[in-house]
Coordinates of C-alpha atoms in Angstrom, one line a residue:
X1 CA 33.8 34.7 1.3
X2 CA 34.5 38.1 0.0
X3 CA 33.3 38.7 -3.5
X4 CA 29.6 39.8 -3.5
X5 CA 27.3 37.8 -5.8
X6 CA 23.9 38.8 -4.4
X7 CA 21.2 39.1 -7.0
X8 CA 20.0 42.7 -7.4
X9 CA 17.0 44.0 -9.2
X10 CA 18.3 44.1 -12.8
X11 CA 16.6 46.0 -15.5
X12 CA 14.5 43.9 -17.9
X13 CA 14.9 43.8 -21.6
X14 CA 11.6 43.2 -23.4
X15 CA 11.6 40.7 -26.2
X16 CA 8.7 41.1 -28.6
X17 CA 6.8 38.0 -29.8
X18 CA 5.6 38.3 -33.4
X19 CA 2.4 36.6 -34.4
X20 CA 2.9 33.7 -36.9
X21 CA 0.9 31.2 -38.9
X22 CA 1.0 27.6 -37.7
X23 CA 3.0 26.7 -40.9
X24 CA 5.6 29.4 -40.0
X25 CA 5.8 28.2 -36.4
X26 CA 6.4 24.6 -37.7
X27 CA 9.1 25.9 -40.1
X28 CA 10.9 27.9 -37.4
X29 CA 10.8 24.8 -35.1
X30 CA 12.3 22.6 -37.7
X31 CA 15.1 25.2 -38.5
X32 CA 15.8 25.5 -34.7
X33 CA 16.2 21.8 -34.5
X34 CA 18.5 21.7 -37.4
X35 CA 20.5 24.6 -35.9
X36 CA 20.8 22.7 -32.6
X37 CA 22.1 19.6 -34.5
X38 CA 24.5 21.7 -36.5
X39 CA 25.8 23.3 -33.4
X40 CA 27.0 19.9 -32.3
X41 CA 29.5 19.8 -35.1
X42 CA 33.2 20.8 -35.2
X43 CA 33.2 22.8 -38.4
X44 CA 35.1 25.7 -36.8
X45 CA 37.7 23.4 -35.3
X46 CA 36.7 24.0 -31.7
X47 CA 35.6 20.9 -29.7
X48 CA 31.9 21.1 -29.5
X49 CA 29.8 20.2 -26.5
X50 CA 28.6 16.9 -28.0
X51 CA 31.0 14.6 -26.2
X52 CA 31.4 14.0 -22.5
X53 CA 34.6 15.4 -21.1
X54 CA 36.4 13.0 -18.9
X55 CA 39.6 13.1 -16.7
X56 CA 42.4 10.7 -17.7
X57 CA 45.3 11.1 -15.4
X58 CA 46.2 14.8 -15.3
X59 CA 44.4 15.6 -18.5
X60 CA 40.8 16.3 -19.7
X61 CA 39.8 14.3 -22.7
X62 CA 36.9 14.7 -25.2
X63 CA 36.5 12.3 -28.1
X64 CA 39.9 10.8 -27.6
X65 CA 41.7 14.2 -27.7
X66 CA 43.0 16.5 -25.0
X67 CA 40.6 19.2 -23.9
X68 CA 41.3 22.5 -22.3
X69 CA 38.8 24.6 -20.4
X70 CA 39.3 28.3 -21.0
X71 CA 36.3 30.5 -20.3
X72 CA 34.6 32.5 -17.5
X73 CA 32.1 32.6 -14.8
X74 CA 28.6 33.9 -15.3
X75 CA 26.8 32.8 -12.2
X76 CA 23.5 34.6 -13.0
X77 CA 22.5 32.8 -16.2
X78 CA 19.7 30.7 -14.7
X79 CA 18.3 33.6 -12.8
X80 CA 18.0 35.8 -16.0
X81 CA 16.8 32.9 -18.2
X82 CA 14.0 32.2 -15.8
X83 CA 12.3 35.3 -17.1
X84 CA 11.8 35.3 -20.9
X85 CA 12.1 39.1 -20.8
X86 CA 15.7 38.8 -19.5
X87 CA 16.9 36.0 -21.8
X88 CA 18.6 38.4 -24.2
X89 CA 21.3 38.9 -21.6
X90 CA 22.0 35.2 -21.6
X91 CA 22.1 35.0 -25.4
X92 CA 24.4 38.1 -25.5
X93 CA 27.0 36.5 -23.2
X94 CA 26.8 33.1 -24.9
X95 CA 27.2 34.7 -28.3
X96 CA 30.2 36.6 -27.1
X97 CA 31.7 33.4 -25.8
X98 CA 31.1 31.7 -29.1
X99 CA 32.9 34.5 -31.0
X100 CA 35.8 34.9 -28.6
X101 CA 36.6 31.2 -28.2
X102 CA 35.9 30.1 -24.6
X103 CA 35.0 26.5 -24.2
X104 CA 33.6 26.4 -20.6
X105 CA 31.3 28.7 -18.6
X106 CA 30.7 28.1 -14.8
X107 CA 27.3 29.0 -13.4
X108 CA 24.9 28.4 -10.5
X109 CA 22.4 25.6 -10.5
X110 CA 21.1 26.7 -7.2
X111 CA 18.8 29.4 -5.6
X112 CA 17.5 28.1 -2.4
X113 CA 14.6 29.3 -0.2
X114 CA 11.8 31.7 -0.4
X115 CA 14.1 34.5 0.7
X116 CA 15.9 34.1 -2.6
X117 CA 14.8 36.2 -5.6
X118 CA 13.5 33.7 -8.2
X119 CA 14.3 30.6 -6.1
X120 CA 14.9 27.3 -7.8
X121 CA 14.3 25.2 -4.7
X122 CA 11.5 26.8 -2.8
X123 CA 11.4 24.4 0.1
X124 CA 13.2 21.0 0.5
X125 CA 12.4 18.9 -2.6
X126 CA 10.0 21.5 -4.0
X127 CA 11.4 23.2 -7.1
X128 CA 10.2 26.2 -9.1
X129 CA 9.4 25.0 -12.6
X130 CA 9.8 28.5 -14.1
X131 CA 13.4 28.7 -12.8
X132 CA 14.1 25.1 -13.8
X133 CA 13.0 26.1 -17.4
X134 CA 15.5 28.9 -17.2
X135 CA 18.3 26.5 -16.5
X136 CA 17.0 24.3 -19.3
X137 CA 17.3 27.3 -21.6
X138 CA 20.8 28.0 -20.6
X139 CA 21.9 24.4 -21.2
X140 CA 20.1 24.3 -24.6
X141 CA 21.6 27.6 -25.8
X142 CA 25.1 26.7 -24.6
X143 CA 24.7 23.4 -26.5
X144 CA 23.8 25.2 -29.7
X145 CA 27.1 27.1 -29.4
X146 CA 29.3 24.3 -28.4
X147 CA 30.0 25.6 -24.9
X148 CA 30.3 23.4 -21.9
X149 CA 28.9 24.3 -18.5
X150 CA 30.1 23.7 -15.0
X151 CA 27.0 23.6 -12.7
X152 CA 27.5 24.4 -9.0
X153 CA 24.9 22.8 -6.7
X154 CA 24.9 24.9 -3.6
X155 CA 26.6 28.0 -2.1
X156 CA 28.8 28.2 0.9
X157 CA 27.8 31.8 1.3
X158 CA 24.3 33.1 2.2
X159 CA 23.6 34.6 -1.2
X160 CA 21.0 32.6 -3.1
X161 CA 20.2 30.7 0.1
X162 CA 23.4 28.6 0.6
X163 CA 24.2 26.1 3.3
X164 CA 22.5 28.5 5.8
X165 CA 19.2 27.9 4.1
X166 CA 19.6 24.1 4.4
X167 CA 20.4 24.4 8.1
X168 CA 17.4 26.6 8.6
X169 CA 15.2 24.0 6.9
X170 CA 16.5 21.3 9.2
X171 CA 15.8 23.6 12.2
X172 CA 12.3 24.1 11.0
X173 CA 11.9 20.3 11.1
X174 CA 13.1 20.2 14.8
X175 CA 16.8 19.6 14.4
X176 CA 19.0 21.5 16.8
X177 CA 21.9 22.8 14.8
X178 CA 24.5 25.1 16.5
X179 CA 26.0 26.7 13.4
X180 CA 25.8 26.7 9.6
X181 CA 28.8 24.4 9.5
X182 CA 26.4 21.6 10.7
X183 CA 25.3 21.5 7.1
X184 CA 28.3 19.2 6.5
X185 CA 27.5 16.7 9.2
X186 CA 23.7 16.7 9.9
X187 CA 21.9 13.8 8.5
X188 CA 18.8 15.8 7.5
X189 CA 20.7 18.6 5.7
X190 CA 22.6 16.0 3.8
X191 CA 19.4 14.2 2.8
X192 CA 17.9 17.6 1.6
X193 CA 21.1 18.2 -0.5
X194 CA 21.1 14.7 -1.9
X195 CA 17.4 15.1 -2.9
X196 CA 18.4 18.3 -4.8
X197 CA 21.2 16.5 -6.5
X198 CA 18.9 13.7 -7.7
X199 CA 16.2 16.1 -8.9
X200 CA 18.9 18.0 -10.8
X201 CA 20.5 15.0 -12.6
X202 CA 17.2 13.4 -13.5
X203 CA 15.7 16.6 -14.8
X204 CA 14.6 16.3 -18.5
X205 CA 15.4 19.5 -20.4
X206 CA 12.2 21.0 -21.8
X207 CA 14.0 22.3 -24.9
X208 CA 16.3 19.4 -25.8
X209 CA 14.3 16.5 -24.2
X210 CA 17.6 15.2 -22.8
X211 CA 18.0 14.3 -19.1
X212 CA 20.7 16.3 -17.4
X213 CA 22.6 13.1 -16.5
X214 CA 22.8 12.3 -20.3
X215 CA 23.7 15.8 -21.4
X216 CA 27.3 16.1 -22.7
X217 CA 27.0 19.9 -22.5
X218 CA 27.4 19.7 -18.8
X219 CA 31.2 19.6 -18.2
X220 CA 31.0 18.7 -14.5
X221 CA 29.0 19.0 -11.3
X222 CA 30.4 21.2 -8.6
X223 CA 29.5 20.2 -5.1
X224 CA 29.6 23.7 -3.6
X225 CA 30.8 27.1 -4.4
X226 CA 33.9 27.7 -2.2
X227 CA 33.2 25.3 0.7
X228 CA 34.7 26.1 4.1
X229 CA 34.3 24.6 7.6
X230 CA 36.0 27.1 9.9
X231 CA 34.7 25.1 12.9
X232 CA 36.9 22.1 12.0
X233 CA 40.3 23.3 10.7
X234 CA 41.6 19.7 10.6
X235 CA 39.8 19.3 7.2
X236 CA 38.2 16.0 8.4
X237 CA 34.6 17.2 8.4
X238 CA 35.1 18.5 4.9
X239 CA 36.8 15.3 3.8
X240 CA 33.9 13.1 5.0
X241 CA 31.3 15.3 3.4
X242 CA 33.2 15.4 0.0
X243 CA 33.7 11.6 0.0
X244 CA 30.0 11.0 0.8
X245 CA 28.5 13.6 -1.6
X246 CA 30.8 13.0 -4.6
X247 CA 30.1 9.3 -4.3
X248 CA 26.4 10.0 -4.3
X249 CA 26.6 12.1 -7.4
X250 CA 28.5 9.4 -9.2
X251 CA 25.9 6.8 -8.1
X252 CA 23.1 8.8 -9.7
X253 CA 25.1 10.2 -12.6
X254 CA 28.2 8.1 -13.5
X255 CA 28.7 10.0 -16.8
X256 CA 29.8 13.4 -15.6
X257 CA 32.8 14.6 -13.8
X258 CA 32.6 15.9 -10.2
X259 CA 34.7 18.6 -8.6
X260 CA 34.5 20.1 -5.1
X261 CA 34.5 23.9 -5.8
X262 CA 37.5 24.6 -3.5
X263 CA 39.7 27.6 -3.4
X264 CA 42.8 25.6 -2.9
X265 CA 43.9 26.1 0.7
X266 CA 46.5 23.6 1.9
X267 CA 45.6 21.7 5.1
X268 CA 46.9 19.4 7.7
X269 CA 47.9 16.6 5.3
X270 CA 50.7 18.8 4.0
X271 CA 51.7 21.2 6.8
X272 CA 54.8 22.3 4.9
X273 CA 52.6 23.6 2.0
X274 CA 50.5 25.8 4.3
X275 CA 53.1 28.5 3.9
X276 CA 51.6 29.1 0.5
X277 CA 48.2 29.9 2.0
X278 CA 47.2 33.5 2.6
X279 CA 46.7 34.9 6.1
X280 CA 49.3 33.0 8.2
X281 CA 48.4 29.6 6.7
X282 CA 44.6 29.9 6.8
X283 CA 42.9 26.7 5.7
X284 CA 39.2 27.3 6.0
X285 CA 38.8 23.8 7.2
X286 CA 39.7 22.4 3.8
X287 CA 42.7 20.5 2.6
X288 CA 43.7 20.8 -1.1
X289 CA 45.6 17.5 -1.2
X290 CA 43.6 15.1 0.9
X291 CA 40.1 16.4 -0.2
X292 CA 41.0 16.2 -3.9
X293 CA 42.7 12.8 -3.4
X294 CA 39.2 11.3 -3.0
X295 CA 38.6 8.9 -5.9
X296 CA 35.2 10.2 -6.8
X297 CA 36.6 13.7 -7.3
X298 CA 37.8 13.9 -10.9
X299 CA 39.8 17.2 -10.9
X300 CA 41.0 19.9 -8.6
X301 CA 40.2 23.6 -8.6
X302 CA 41.8 26.7 -7.2
X303 CA 40.5 30.3 -6.9
X304 CA 42.8 33.3 -6.8
X305 CA 41.9 36.6 -5.0
X306 CA 45.1 38.2 -3.7
X307 CA 43.4 41.6 -3.5
X308 CA 41.0 40.1 -0.9
X309 CA 43.2 37.6 0.8
X310 CA 46.1 40.0 1.3
X311 CA 44.4 43.3 2.2
X312 CA 46.6 46.3 2.3
X313 CA 49.4 44.6 0.3
X314 CA 50.9 46.2 -2.8
X315 CA 50.0 45.2 -6.4
X316 CA 53.5 43.7 -6.7
X317 CA 53.0 41.5 -3.6
X318 CA 49.6 40.3 -5.0
X319 CA 51.1 39.4 -8.3
X320 CA 54.0 37.5 -6.6
X321 CA 51.4 35.6 -4.5
X322 CA 49.5 34.6 -7.6
X323 CA 52.6 33.3 -9.2
X324 CA 53.5 31.2 -6.1
X325 CA 49.9 30.0 -5.7
X326 CA 49.6 28.8 -9.2
X327 CA 53.1 27.2 -9.3
X328 CA 52.6 25.2 -6.1
X329 CA 49.2 23.9 -7.1
X330 CA 50.2 23.0 -10.6
X331 CA 53.1 21.0 -9.2
X332 CA 50.9 19.3 -6.6
X333 CA 48.2 18.5 -9.1
X334 CA 50.7 16.7 -11.3
X335 CA 52.9 15.0 -8.7
X336 CA 50.6 14.4 -5.7
X337 CA 47.1 14.2 -7.1
X338 CA 47.8 13.2 -10.7
X339 CA 44.6 14.9 -11.7
X340 CA 43.8 17.9 -13.9
X341 CA 43.8 21.4 -12.3
X342 CA 41.3 24.1 -13.2
X343 CA 41.8 27.8 -12.2
X344 CA 38.0 28.1 -11.6
X345 CA 38.0 31.7 -10.5
X346 CA 40.4 34.6 -10.8
X347 CA 40.0 38.3 -11.2
X348 CA 41.1 41.8 -10.5
X349 CA 38.7 44.2 -8.9
X350 CA 38.0 47.7 -10.1
X351 CA 37.7 48.6 -6.4
X352 CA 41.3 47.6 -5.7
X353 CA 43.9 50.4 -5.2
X354 CA 45.7 51.3 -8.4
X355 CA 43.2 49.5 -10.6
X356 CA 43.2 50.3 -14.3
X357 CA 41.8 48.2 -17.2
X358 CA 45.4 47.9 -18.4
X359 CA 46.4 46.5 -15.0
X360 CA 43.6 44.0 -15.1
X361 CA 44.6 42.9 -18.6
X362 CA 48.1 42.5 -17.5
X363 CA 47.0 40.3 -14.6
X364 CA 44.9 38.2 -16.9
X365 CA 47.8 37.7 -19.2
X366 CA 50.0 36.6 -16.3
X367 CA 47.5 34.0 -15.2
X368 CA 47.0 32.9 -18.8
X369 CA 50.7 32.6 -19.4
X370 CA 51.1 30.2 -16.5
X371 CA 48.2 28.1 -17.8
X372 CA 49.6 28.1 -21.3
X373 CA 53.1 27.1 -20.0
X374 CA 51.5 24.1 -18.3
X375 CA 49.5 23.1 -21.3
X376 CA 52.4 23.4 -23.7
X377 CA 54.6 21.4 -21.4
X378 CA 52.1 18.6 -20.9
X379 CA 51.3 19.7 -17.3
X380 CA 48.1 19.3 -15.3
X381 CA 46.7 22.9 -15.4
X382 CA 44.0 22.5 -18.0
X383 CA 42.4 26.0 -18.1
X384 CA 41.2 29.1 -16.4
X385 CA 37.8 30.7 -15.8
X386 CA 37.9 34.4 -14.9
X387 CA 35.4 36.0 -12.5
X388 CA 33.2 37.2 -14.2
X389 CA 31.2 38.2 -17.2
X390 CA 28.0 40.3 -17.2
X391 CA 25.8 41.6 -20.0
X392 CA 24.9 45.2 -20.7
X393 CA 22.1 46.5 -18.4
X394 CA 23.3 44.7 -15.3
X395 CA 25.0 47.6 -13.7
X396 CA 23.2 47.1 -10.4
X397 CA 24.8 43.7 -10.1
X398 CA 28.4 44.9 -10.2
X399 CA 30.9 43.6 -7.6
X400 CA 34.0 45.3 -9.2
X401 CA 35.2 42.2 -10.9
X402 CA 32.7 42.1 -13.7
X403 CA 33.7 42.3 -17.4
X404 CA 31.2 43.5 -20.0
X405 CA 32.9 42.4 -23.3
X406 CA 31.2 45.1 -25.3
X407 CA 32.7 47.8 -23.1
X408 CA 36.1 46.1 -22.5
X409 CA 37.5 45.5 -25.9
X410 CA 41.1 45.1 -24.7
X411 CA 40.1 42.5 -22.1
X412 CA 38.0 40.7 -24.7
X413 CA 41.1 40.6 -26.9
X414 CA 43.3 39.1 -24.1
X415 CA 40.7 36.4 -23.5
X416 CA 40.4 35.7 -27.3
X417 CA 44.2 35.5 -27.7
X418 CA 44.5 33.0 -24.9
X419 CA 41.8 30.8 -26.4
X420 CA 43.5 30.9 -29.8
X421 CA 46.9 30.0 -28.3
X422 CA 45.3 27.0 -26.5
X423 CA 43.4 26.0 -29.6
X424 CA 46.6 25.9 -31.7
X425 CA 48.1 23.4 -29.3
X426 CA 45.0 21.2 -29.4
X427 CA 44.8 21.4 -33.2
X428 CA 48.4 20.1 -33.4
X429 CA 47.6 17.0 -31.3

């Protein structure tokens, strides 16, 4: 894929630890526990992350009421939280989310191989406790603030290891694999991946003492970030893999929703819809309709990157593509899939021609307007997560799409306004 999300060496922020008496430590611990419990309430009217979100037809539901997933991506949360000196960045972003109103944040629950900086899974089945504690911290802090998390389980791209690392692990065990796409069909790579899933869902959080599979703060498991199988454009390899892996997740964790992580390319099951795809009907070996039809997939996702998918095109052409892309998928989620649709990534790069903050804000408003129209009309589009938020001090991580709320007050206002509009609808239900 095309947006860069490789971890760089980010500056560290030191957090001083004051010395305390045992009585003070006990008092602080009790207050923290009370704060965590209080964070599970709904005093501010926002649905708090204390109830499992489920899919019912083309709607998300939480506690018997419709739920809408407005928020953003912050893929780096576990990475930063794995070093206590960097946790202030995580807290900064979660505090901003709590103030502005987003309900869902999507982040990585993977970092595979010794080539990764701060790996979670060092070798197959061997996990790094320090990094796992970082993920524990992210979940615990999101829970305090009533924010749900989508946790992605592996990357299609090479950054943070990805499917390439799983294929290399299988080769190291003597399996001959011709390409990284063999990740989706080789028995050993699939077993490695299943082992990672099981370790993830059975993990007991060191802060909350709740197993991940029992934690309502987790909104859904994502099978892979932007899966593609270019070696099989029929979509059948992907369909078999999704069916097998989504069923496995459900077998070890029946409480949480599962989504694939797809970008939304139409495939062979609906050839007439391929005209909506970028690049002369490019499918990436995926099939939006048939892959998301699988019963153990709870909701569909799309990503939107017209600046990458339509290189050299005008801003006007990219905006028109976005409108068509959203309209076609909203229609199909409601009529063909009868499942909720989440715009899981969208953004406007500062590296695009003609970029201004005002242009980005206008693009965000356009996407939000389409989501709002679907929500207000009882349609299946249940929210949007823009790509992506970073904290101050992460300049070396920039990919052009990053938003630092403290430095982007107009964008923060656009996000907050969308969340408030959606909240007014949910409050009226």
